[in-house]
PDB file of C-alpha atoms and ligand atoms in Angstrom:
ATOM      1  CA  MET Z 123     198.609  93.403 163.494  1.00 35.00           C
ATOM      2  CA  ALA Z 124     197.941  91.019 160.671  1.00 45.00           C
ATOM      3  CA  THR Z 125     197.416  92.914 157.310  1.00 45.00           C
ATOM      4  CA  LYS Z 126     194.515  91.662 155.880  1.00 53.00           C
ATOM      5  CA  LYS Z 127     194.178  91.522 151.831  1.00 53.00           C
ATOM      6  CA  PRO Z 128     191.437  93.991 151.267  1.00 52.00           C
ATOM      7  CA  LEU Z 129     188.327  91.896 149.918  1.00 49.00           C
ATOM      8  CA  THR Z 130     187.524  92.968 146.401  1.00 51.00           C
ATOM      9  CA  PRO Z 131     183.474  92.519 145.507  1.00 49.00           C
ATOM     10  CA  PRO Z 132     183.112  89.644 143.396  1.00 51.00           C
ATOM     11  CA  VAL Z 133     183.452  90.108 139.889  1.00 51.00           C
ATOM     12  CA  VAL Z 134     179.968  89.386 138.233  1.00 48.00           C
ATOM     13  CA  PRO Z 135     181.315  88.678 134.031  1.00 47.00           C
ATOM     14  CA  THR Z 136     179.044  90.667 132.351  1.00 48.00           C
ATOM     15  CA  ARG Z 137     178.617  89.686 128.802  1.00 48.00           C
ATOM     16  CA  ARG Z 138     177.185  91.770 126.419  1.00 49.00           C
ATOM     17  CA  PRO Z 139     175.138  90.233 123.522  1.00 52.00           C
ATOM     18  CA  ASP Z 140     177.298  90.381 120.772  1.00 57.00           C
ATOM     19  CA  ARG Z 141     179.959  88.458 122.238  1.00 58.00           C
ATOM     20  CA  ASP Z 142     180.609  85.160 123.908  1.00 62.00           C
ATOM     21  CA  GLU Z 143     181.729  83.702 127.079  1.00 70.00           C
ATOM     22  CA  GLY Z 144     185.323  83.283 125.535  1.00 76.00           C
ATOM     23  CA  GLY Z 145     185.442  87.363 124.689  1.00 71.00           C
ATOM     24  CA  SER Z 146     184.748  86.366 120.978  1.00 72.00           C
ATOM     25  CA  VAL Z 147     182.371  88.649 118.679  1.00 69.00           C
ATOM     26  CA  VAL Z 148     179.417  86.234 117.882  1.00 59.00           C
ATOM     27  CA  LEU Z 149     178.039  87.574 114.368  1.00 64.00           C
ATOM     28  CA  GLU Z 150     174.312  86.859 113.909  1.00 74.00           C
ATOM     29  CA  ARG Z 151     173.472  83.698 112.651  1.00 74.00           C
ATOM     30  CA  ARG Z 152     170.651  83.831 109.807  1.00 78.00           C
ATOM     31  CA  THR Z 153     169.772  81.153 107.462  1.00 83.00           C
ATOM     32  CA  GLN Z 154     170.913  82.312 103.851  1.00 85.00           C
ATOM     33  CA  ARG Z 155     168.460  81.974 100.985  1.00 90.00           C
ATOM     34  CA  VAL Z 156     170.292  81.791  97.806  1.00 93.00           C
ATOM     35  CA  ALA Z 157     168.047  82.347  94.738  1.00 92.00           C
ATOM     36  CA  PRO Z 158     168.450  79.281  91.931  1.00 94.00           C
ATOM     37  CA  PRO Z 159     169.208  80.596  88.946  1.00 95.00           C
ATOM     38  CA  GLN Z 160     167.258  81.341  86.270  1.00 97.00           C
ATOM     39  CA  MET Z 161     167.196  78.421  83.873  1.00 98.00           C
ATOM     40  CA  TYR Z 162     165.897  78.824  79.944  1.00 98.00           C
ATOM     41  CA  GLN Z 163     164.734  76.649  77.849  1.00 98.00           C
ATOM     42  CA  VAL Z 164     165.618  76.224  74.038  1.00 98.00           C
ATOM     43  CA  VAL Z 165     162.444  76.198  71.844  1.00 99.00           C
ATOM     44  CA  MET Z 166     162.199  75.270  68.475  1.00 98.00           C
ATOM     45  CA  LEU Z 167     160.103  76.131  66.117  1.00 98.00           C
ATOM     46  CA  ASN Z 168     158.057  74.881  62.939  1.00 98.00           C
ATOM     47  CA  ASP Z 169     158.307  75.580  59.838  1.00 98.00           C
ATOM     48  CA  ASP Z 170     157.159  74.354  56.060  1.00 98.00           C
ATOM     49  CA  TYR Z 171     160.233  73.568  54.322  1.00 98.00           C
ATOM     50  CA  THR Z 172     162.795  71.637  57.309  1.00 98.00           C
ATOM     51  CA  PRO Z 173     163.021  67.739  56.293  1.00 98.00           C
ATOM     52  CA  MET Z 174     161.485  66.098  59.474  1.00 98.00           C
ATOM     53  CA  GLU Z 175     164.399  63.600  59.380  1.00 98.00           C
ATOM     54  CA  PHE Z 176     166.908  66.638  60.197  1.00 98.00           C
ATOM     55  CA  VAL Z 177     165.192  67.988  62.680  1.00 99.00           C
ATOM     56  CA  VAL Z 178     164.974  64.629  64.650  1.00 99.00           C
ATOM     57  CA  VAL Z 179     168.958  64.695  63.944  1.00 98.00           C
ATOM     58  CA  VAL Z 180     169.477  67.909  65.481  1.00 98.00           C
ATOM     59  CA  ILE Z 181     167.545  67.519  68.561  1.00 98.00           C
ATOM     60  CA  GLN Z 182     169.672  63.938  69.253  1.00 98.00           C
ATOM     61  CA  GLU Z 183     172.723  65.582  68.646  1.00 98.00           C
ATOM     62  CA  PHE Z 184     172.442  68.891  70.194  1.00 98.00           C
ATOM     63  CA  PHE Z 185     170.169  68.035  72.699  1.00 98.00           C
ATOM     64  CA  GLY Z 186     171.349  64.609  74.104  1.00 98.00           C
ATOM     65  CA  LYS Z 187     168.018  62.992  73.367  1.00 98.00           C
ATOM     66  CA  ASP Z 188     167.040  59.644  71.796  1.00 98.00           C
ATOM     67  CA  LEU Z 189     165.527  58.995  68.873  1.00 98.00           C
ATOM     68  CA  GLU Z 190     162.063  57.807  70.019  1.00 98.00           C
ATOM     69  CA  SER Z 191     162.231  61.002  72.393  1.00 98.00           C
ATOM     70  CA  ALA Z 192     163.469  63.352  69.640  1.00 98.00           C
ATOM     71  CA  THR Z 193     161.008  61.713  66.813  1.00 98.00           C
ATOM     72  CA  GLN Z 194     158.223  62.576  69.821  1.00 98.00           C
ATOM     73  CA  ILE Z 195     159.616  66.621  70.389  1.00 98.00           C
ATOM     74  CA  MET Z 196     160.107  67.319  66.431  1.00 98.00           C
ATOM     75  CA  LEU Z 197     156.270  65.805  66.388  1.00 98.00           C
ATOM     76  CA  LYS Z 198     155.016  68.132  68.620  1.00 98.00           C
ATOM     77  CA  ILE Z 199     156.696  71.335  67.118  1.00 98.00           C
ATOM     78  CA  HIS Z 200     155.124  70.215  63.784  1.00 98.00           C
ATOM     79  CA  LEU Z 201     152.069  69.601  65.435  1.00 98.00           C
ATOM     80  CA  ASP Z 202     151.758  72.692  67.717  1.00 98.00           C
ATOM     81  CA  GLY Z 203     154.151  74.842  65.905  1.00 98.00           C
ATOM     82  CA  LYS Z 204     156.937  75.333  68.846  1.00 98.00           C
ATOM     83  CA  GLY Z 205     158.408  72.759  71.725  1.00 98.00           C
ATOM     84  CA  VAL Z 206     160.785  72.890  74.355  1.00 98.00           C
ATOM     85  CA  CYS Z 207     164.084  70.522  73.042  1.00 98.00           C
ATOM     86  CA  GLY Z 208     165.867  71.197  76.219  1.00 98.00           C
ATOM     87  CA  VAL Z 209     166.574  73.556  79.392  1.00 98.00           C
ATOM     88  CA  TYR Z 210     169.722  74.767  80.494  1.00 98.00           C
ATOM     89  CA  SER Z 211     171.563  78.247  82.261  1.00 98.00           C
ATOM     90  CA  LYS Z 212     171.330  80.870  80.304  1.00 98.00           C
ATOM     91  CA  ASP Z 213     174.755  80.278  78.393  1.00 98.00           C
ATOM     92  CA  VAL Z 214     174.236  76.758  77.691  1.00 98.00           C
ATOM     93  CA  ALA Z 215     170.968  77.476  75.786  1.00 98.00           C
ATOM     94  CA  ALA Z 216     172.789  80.398  74.160  1.00 98.00           C
ATOM     95  CA  THR Z 217     175.095  77.553  73.146  1.00 98.00           C
ATOM     96  CA  LYS Z 218     172.896  75.473  71.758  1.00 98.00           C
ATOM     97  CA  VAL Z 219     170.707  78.066  69.941  1.00 98.00           C
ATOM     98  CA  ASP Z 220     173.637  78.991  67.813  1.00 98.00           C
ATOM     99  CA  GLN Z 221     174.784  75.423  67.309  1.00 98.00           C
ATOM    100  CA  VAL Z 222     170.934  74.665  66.024  1.00 98.00           C
ATOM    101  CA  LEU Z 223     171.197  77.646  63.734  1.00 98.00           C
ATOM    102  CA  ASP Z 224     174.981  77.210  62.225  1.00 98.00           C
ATOM    103  CA  ALA Z 225     173.864  73.653  61.415  1.00 98.00           C
ATOM    104  CA  ALA Z 226     170.320  74.286  59.587  1.00 98.00           C
ATOM    105  CA  ALA Z 227     171.862  77.508  57.794  1.00 98.00           C
ATOM    106  CA  LYS Z 228     174.920  75.137  56.793  1.00 98.00           C
ATOM    107  CA  ALA Z 229     172.534  72.204  55.482  1.00 98.00           C
ATOM    108  CA  GLY Z 230     170.078  75.321  53.451  1.00 98.00           C
ATOM    109  CA  HIS Z 231     167.522  74.549  55.989  1.00 98.00           C
ATOM    110  CA  PRO Z 232     165.243  77.571  57.884  1.00 98.00           C
ATOM    111  CA  LEU Z 233     165.342  76.155  60.799  1.00 98.00           C
ATOM    112  CA  GLN Z 234     164.426  78.271  64.321  1.00 98.00           C
ATOM    113  CA  CYS Z 235     165.038  78.114  67.518  1.00 98.00           C
ATOM    114  CA  VAL Z 236     165.238  80.708  70.386  1.00 98.00           C
ATOM    115  CA  SER Z 237     166.040  80.555  74.540  1.00 98.00           C
ATOM    116  CA  GLU Z 238     163.399  82.024  77.010  1.00 98.00           C
ATOM    117  CA  PRO Z 239     163.265  82.339  80.443  1.00 98.00           C
ATOM    118  CA  VAL Z 240     161.310  79.462  82.581  1.00 98.00           C
ATOM    119  CA  GLU Z 241     158.384  80.960  83.941  1.00 95.00           C
ATOM    120  CA  LEU Z 242     158.544  80.178  87.464  1.00 85.00           C
TER     121      LEU Z 242
HETATM  122  N1  LIG S 353     156.906  71.309  59.291  1.00 97.63           N
HETATM  123  C1  LIG S 353     158.309  70.553  59.095  1.00 97.63           C
HETATM  124  C2  LIG S 353     158.193  69.307  57.776  1.00 97.63           C
HETATM  125  O1  LIG S 353     156.293  68.806  57.542  1.00 97.63           O
HETATM  126  C3  LIG S 353     158.917  69.849  59.892  1.00 97.63           C
HETATM  127  C4  LIG S 353     159.755  70.603  61.043  1.00 97.63           C
HETATM  128  C5  LIG S 353     159.021  69.931  62.401  1.00 97.63           C
HETATM  129  C6  LIG S 353     159.970  71.283  61.100  1.00 97.63           C
HETATM  130  C7  LIG S 353     159.710  70.741  63.535  1.00 97.63           C
HETATM  131  C8  LIG S 353     160.693  72.383  61.889  1.00 97.63           C
HETATM  132  O2  LIG S 353     160.717  72.587  63.852  1.00 97.63           O
HETATM  133  C9  LIG S 353     160.632  71.813  63.120  1.00 97.63           C
HETATM  134  N2  LIG S 353     158.559  69.141  56.992  1.00 97.63           N
END
């Protein structure tokens, strides 16, 4: 009598949800949402003593504005009491403030500026 190989039941591939067909672990896919970094605006303040020409030069030099834009920003500060000279990351904004205060102090002017978080 010929010996017959015992029939083995067909193997139905089972798949756990965390493995793909090849048996590799499949991580759950999630869309990553990373909040953009908080930005800071450098706000220059008006005073009665700093010459307009000095403010215009400072805005051109440290905020990369051309003469016309710098003059407009200076006049806005003069009329409104304050104005935004630029928007930067926290560290860069702090450096701009330092540069302006340093240049003003060296020139003997009371010009002030601050950095503040931009409201969303
Ligand atoms: N108000 C100053 C003046 O009349 C000019 C000025 C403008 C000063 C802007 C500061 O941030 C300033 N000489």
